[in-house]
Amino acid sequence: MFSIRTRDPGSYARTGTLKLAHGEVRTPAFVPLATKAVVKTLEVKEAAALGFDMVLGNTFHLFLSPGHELIKQLGGLHRFQRWDRPIITDSGGFQVFSMGHGTVADEIKGRAAQSAGERSGAILSIEEEGVSFRSYLDGSTKFMGPETSMEVQAALGSDIALVFDECTPFHADREYTARSTERTHRWLDRCLKWHAQHGPEGQIVYGIVQGGTDEDLRRSSAQEVAAREALGGIAIGGSLGEDKAQMFEVVEWTIEELPEARPRHLLGIGEVDDLVRGVELGIDTFDCAMPTRIGRHGMALVPDPEKRWRVDLAKARWKEADEPLLEGCPCSACEAGYSRAYLHYLLRAKEQTAQRVLTLHNLAFLQRLMAELRDAVDEGRLAAVAAAVRSGAAPWELATARA
Amino acid sequence: MFSIRTRDPGSYARTGTLKLAHGEVRTPAFVPLATKAVVKTLEVKEAAALGFDMVLGNTFHLFLSPGHELIKQLGGLHRFQRWDRPIITDSGGFQVFSMGHGTVADEIKGRAAQSAGERSGAILSIEEEGVSFRSYLDGSTKFMGPETSMEVQAALGSDIALVFDECTPFHADREYTARSTERTHRWLDRCLKWHAQHGPEGQIVYGIVQGGTDEDLRRSSAQEVAAREALGGIAIGGSLGEDKAQMFEVVEWTIEELPEARPRHLLGIGEVDDLVRGVELGIDTFDCAMPTRIGRHGMALVPDPEKRWRVDLAKARWKEADEPLLEGCPCSACEAGYSRAYLHYLLRAKEQTAQRVLTLHNLAFLQRLMAELRDAVDEGRLAAVAAAVRSGAAPWELATARA
């Protein structure tokens, strides 16, 4: 199911292949979001044309609308969104809890851009059984617990289901985090029990490591999750700290406790430097709203570490700029040759086309980056390639990077 | 420049080729709108992939933003929007006057969907020299007259420039219409004078016939416009009446006064039945916001005369519909196989992708319709094909329609 091809001698990095019910995922891989059964501004099938093997759907949003029963009735999520490759579904835990907890974790993980509308829901209660909350769509009371989440994911028919967890926020104290993490482990077992009895054929389950930023809680959560042999893979979730240094310290503690043979997913992380560091730490798959979200906000990924790899085309400085989106970029959006002035104008005119073009560019940028990182691991050049990315090399310039 | 290939013996219809500075347009043709230098929800280049030879840009909107000087500085409208095929530019007259006049003409011509924002401007004065108005973007005072319009269109570098006219509304009385039409003719001469001195090489100018719905005013306007030998073609504008019967009566009066050798454009008309009738009346090119606009509003073109050839996918009745957008439709959007339930869901979720898919479908539908009408004229089958369209045949079913 998961086979490791090459191990990097200087880090935890590895390349491999994840064999899933709907096909193979070349790892390490970035997984674009198809949160609401669509990659925002694109058709889902365009993710394949961009070179992605898998997309991520969202249990919470699809549960609320159009409803998992309807999607099942229409043949499942693959058929609904016309995508015959692998799908991983988030469990809904993060979304349910992000309505009730503060936004600190969101900010750190770059997930703060959920619309105001999506935040107008509210948690009504968190019990051992699960969570009651108010739907952000119609205000009705909804309940989601481990079994609900697995039932929804079974109906969706995703290749990988994630267990239902509490995503503990950064500002939670140690005691809350400890209690929450223990409950998450009990929920993990309930998810596995439900899945063993009712899970659809071919669907595998990933556990989620929580534990906040306390080393002992993180390590013990990782050990607990790793101990469940039924899990097809392990995801790392929750608050990962207040800055990137702490985030990767937390990830490293976790990785050290995880069995090497099972695939690892890092939830909600996808900045350019984070992908490089994550690969070095042995992460196999990543998902993140960043490339699609910043595209809709007028930003394009560029190889500029000092500007967090992004340029804001809505800024007035691009009004008359006859330079391309990104010189030398081989993506289809750049190939069209639009000037920054044109994209700036379209953004100001609120023309959707700009958001689409930037989304295409940003996803292509990350896809090429991941492909180059895979090649680098396979060819023993990861250290040189990672250094080149960090010093501002473009993805298509990495093929020749050597120590 | 315009060559007629086949004349239909039973109507005014003809097929031909319009040779313009940036290429050829196969006529009769539908011309999609690229109002603000973009086909809404698409990249302009996608119009070529759909089979269109020409798009229509808008002088008024591009004058206000980003400004014709900037577009000229960036190499002209073709380069700005990365489209190397023909462009026709509307003169701005319709938009300037639609801020001041009522909306009756808009309703009849199906042009009522300009956003509230675009209507928040206002006409300050209409003088012999031209029109002063308030910009809908920033409230600043702007002026547009015949020379301004031609100067803007020269800067844009369109293949076909339209003369600046007053688009008299349906509710104007005969006296107002007569005076307005006479001024439009004086403006026509000022446009031609400016263009003779300053017009860019290769750009041709179309006059615009006005005259409202009074037969004598319409016919005399057509004669006046036709008398200007410098015009490369003639457009039919203004109020065409209160219903389709009157609209085509007005068009027929006009056609009877026009020289056969010059190409004719019908402004703002593009419903399915209107295209068929327009072709029968000898119209060579049409533009209309309908296919792109209704797509953004959740509607798809379907071969259903009783429903004005459209289906509204936002309606609740499609919530669970596992039927395709349009059975048998060979367009790329339909080829993807999305169910009406999926498109309904995307529309309700306010996902842009739905608007894009419907826009692609609607444009493909009209493009195929026009291609079939051209073939029908060339093969002497127009009467049968027109009857088939009117009785609900799909565009791809027309190739075999015979009397």
Coordinates of N, CA, C and O in Angstrom, one line a residue, chain B residues 322-374:
Chain B
D322 N -29.6 13.6 -11.2 CA -28.4 12.9 -11.7 C -28.3 13.0 -13.3 O -27.7 12.1 -13.9
E323 N -29.0 13.9 -13.9 CA -28.9 14.0 -15.3 C -27.9 15.0 -15.7 O -27.5 15.9 -15.0
P324 N -27.3 14.8 -16.9 CA -26.2 15.8 -17.3 C -26.8 17.1 -17.7 O -28.0 17.3 -17.8
L325 N -25.9 18.1 -17.8 CA -26.2 19.5 -18.1 C -27.1 19.4 -19.4 O -28.2 20.0 -19.4
L326 N -26.6 18.8 -20.4 CA -27.4 18.6 -21.6 C -27.0 17.4 -22.4 O -25.9 17.3 -22.9
E327 N -27.9 16.4 -22.3 CA -27.6 15.1 -22.9 C -27.2 15.2 -24.4 O -27.8 15.9 -25.2
G328 N -26.1 14.6 -24.7 CA -25.6 14.6 -26.1 C -24.8 15.7 -26.5 O -24.3 15.8 -27.6
C329 N -24.7 16.8 -25.7 CA -24.0 18.0 -26.0 C -22.5 17.7 -26.1 O -21.9 17.1 -25.2
P330 N -21.9 18.0 -27.3 CA -20.5 17.6 -27.4 C -19.5 18.7 -26.9 O -18.3 18.6 -27.1
C331 N -20.0 19.7 -26.2 CA -19.1 20.7 -25.7 C -18.2 20.2 -24.6 O -18.5 19.2 -23.9
S332 N -17.1 20.8 -24.3 CA -16.1 20.3 -23.4 C -16.7 20.3 -21.9 O -16.3 19.5 -21.1
A333 N -17.6 21.3 -21.7 CA -18.2 21.4 -20.3 C -19.1 20.2 -20.1 O -19.1 19.6 -19.0
C334 N -19.9 19.8 -21.1 CA -20.7 18.7 -21.0 C -20.0 17.4 -21.0 O -20.3 16.4 -20.4
E335 N -18.9 17.4 -21.8 CA -18.1 16.2 -21.9 C -17.6 15.7 -20.5 O -17.4 14.6 -20.3
A336 N -17.4 16.7 -19.6 CA -16.9 16.4 -18.3 C -17.9 15.6 -17.5 O -17.6 14.9 -16.6
G337 N -19.2 15.7 -17.9 CA -20.2 14.8 -17.4 C -20.8 15.3 -16.1 O -21.5 14.5 -15.4
Y338 N -20.6 16.5 -15.7 CA -21.2 17.0 -14.4 C -22.8 16.8 -14.4 O -23.4 17.1 -15.4
S339 N -23.3 16.4 -13.3 CA -24.7 16.3 -13.2 C -25.3 17.7 -12.9 O -24.6 18.6 -12.4
R340 N -26.6 17.8 -13.2 CA -27.3 19.0 -12.8 C -27.2 19.3 -11.3 O -27.2 20.4 -10.8
A341 N -27.3 18.2 -10.6 CA -27.2 18.3 -9.1 C -25.9 18.9 -8.7 O -25.8 19.7 -7.8
Y342 N -24.8 18.5 -9.3 CA -23.5 19.0 -9.0 C -23.4 20.5 -9.3 O -23.0 21.3 -8.5
L343 N -23.9 20.9 -10.5 CA -23.8 22.3 -10.9 C -24.7 23.1 -10.0 O -24.4 24.2 -9.6
H344 N -25.9 22.6 -9.6 CA -26.8 23.2 -8.7 C -26.1 23.5 -7.4 O -26.2 24.6 -6.8
Y345 N -25.5 22.4 -6.9 CA -24.8 22.6 -5.6 C -23.7 23.6 -5.7 O -23.6 24.5 -4.8
L346 N -22.9 23.6 -6.7 CA -21.8 24.6 -6.9 C -22.4 26.0 -6.9 O -21.8 27.0 -6.4
L347 N -23.5 26.2 -7.6 CA -24.1 27.5 -7.7 C -24.6 28.0 -6.3 O -24.3 29.1 -5.9
R348 N -25.2 27.1 -5.6 CA -25.7 27.4 -4.3 C -24.5 27.7 -3.3 O -24.6 28.6 -2.4
A349 N -23.4 27.0 -3.5 CA -22.2 27.2 -2.7 C -21.4 28.4 -3.2 O -20.4 28.7 -2.6
K350 N -21.9 29.1 -4.2 CA -21.3 30.3 -4.8 C -19.8 30.0 -5.2 O -18.9 30.8 -5.1
E351 N -19.6 28.8 -5.8 CA -18.3 28.4 -6.4 C -18.3 28.9 -7.8 O -19.1 28.6 -8.6
Q352 N -17.2 29.7 -8.1 CA -17.1 30.3 -9.4 C -17.0 29.3 -10.5 O -17.4 29.6 -11.7
T353 N -16.6 28.1 -10.2 CA -16.4 27.0 -11.2 C -17.7 26.8 -12.0 O -17.7 26.6 -13.2
A354 N -18.8 26.9 -11.3 CA -20.1 26.6 -11.9 C -20.4 27.7 -13.0 O -20.8 27.4 -14.1
Q355 N -20.1 28.9 -12.7 CA -20.3 30.0 -13.7 C -19.4 29.8 -14.9 O -19.8 30.1 -16.0
R356 N -18.2 29.4 -14.6 CA -17.3 29.1 -15.7 C -17.8 28.0 -16.6 O -17.8 28.1 -17.9
V357 N -18.2 26.9 -16.0 CA -18.7 25.7 -16.8 C -19.9 26.1 -17.6 O -20.0 25.8 -18.8
L358 N -20.8 26.9 -17.0 CA -22.0 27.3 -17.8 C -21.7 28.3 -18.9 O -22.3 28.2 -20.0
T359 N -20.7 29.1 -18.6 CA -20.3 30.1 -19.7 C -19.7 29.3 -20.9 O -20.0 29.6 -22.0
L360 N -18.8 28.3 -20.5 CA -18.2 27.5 -21.6 C -19.3 26.8 -22.4 O -19.3 26.8 -23.7
H361 N -20.3 26.2 -21.7 CA -21.3 25.5 -22.4 C -22.2 26.5 -23.3 O -22.4 26.2 -24.5
N362 N -22.6 27.6 -22.7 CA -23.4 28.5 -23.5 C -22.7 29.1 -24.7 O -23.4 29.2 -25.8
L363 N -21.5 29.4 -24.6 CA -20.8 29.9 -25.8 C -20.6 28.8 -26.8 O -20.8 29.0 -28.0
A364 N -20.3 27.6 -26.4 CA -20.1 26.5 -27.3 C -21.5 26.2 -28.0 O -21.5 25.9 -29.2
F365 N -22.5 26.3 -27.3 CA -23.9 26.1 -27.9 C -24.1 27.1 -29.0 O -24.5 26.7 -30.1
L366 N -23.9 28.4 -28.8 CA -24.1 29.4 -29.8 C -23.1 29.3 -31.0 O -23.5 29.5 -32.1
Q367 N -21.9 28.9 -30.6 CA -20.9 28.8 -31.7 C -21.3 27.6 -32.6 O -21.2 27.8 -33.9
R368 N -21.7 26.5 -32.1 CA -22.1 25.4 -32.9 C -23.4 25.8 -33.7 O -23.5 25.4 -34.9
L369 N -24.3 26.5 -33.1 CA -25.5 27.0 -33.8 C -25.1 27.8 -35.0 O -25.6 27.6 -36.1
M370 N -24.2 28.7 -34.8 CA -23.8 29.6 -35.9 C -23.1 28.8 -37.0 O -23.3 29.0 -38.2
A371 N -22.2 27.9 -36.6 CA -21.5 27.0 -37.6 C -22.5 26.2 -38.4 O -22.4 26.1 -39.7
E372 N -23.6 25.7 -37.8 CA -24.6 25.0 -38.5 C -25.4 25.9 -39.4 O -25.8 25.4 -40.5
L373 N -25.7 27.1 -39.0 CA -26.4 28.0 -39.8 C -25.6 28.4 -41.1 O -26.1 28.5 -42.2
R374 N -24.3 28.5 -40.9 CA -23.4 28.8 -42.0 C -23.5 27.7 -43.0 O -23.6 27.9 -44.2

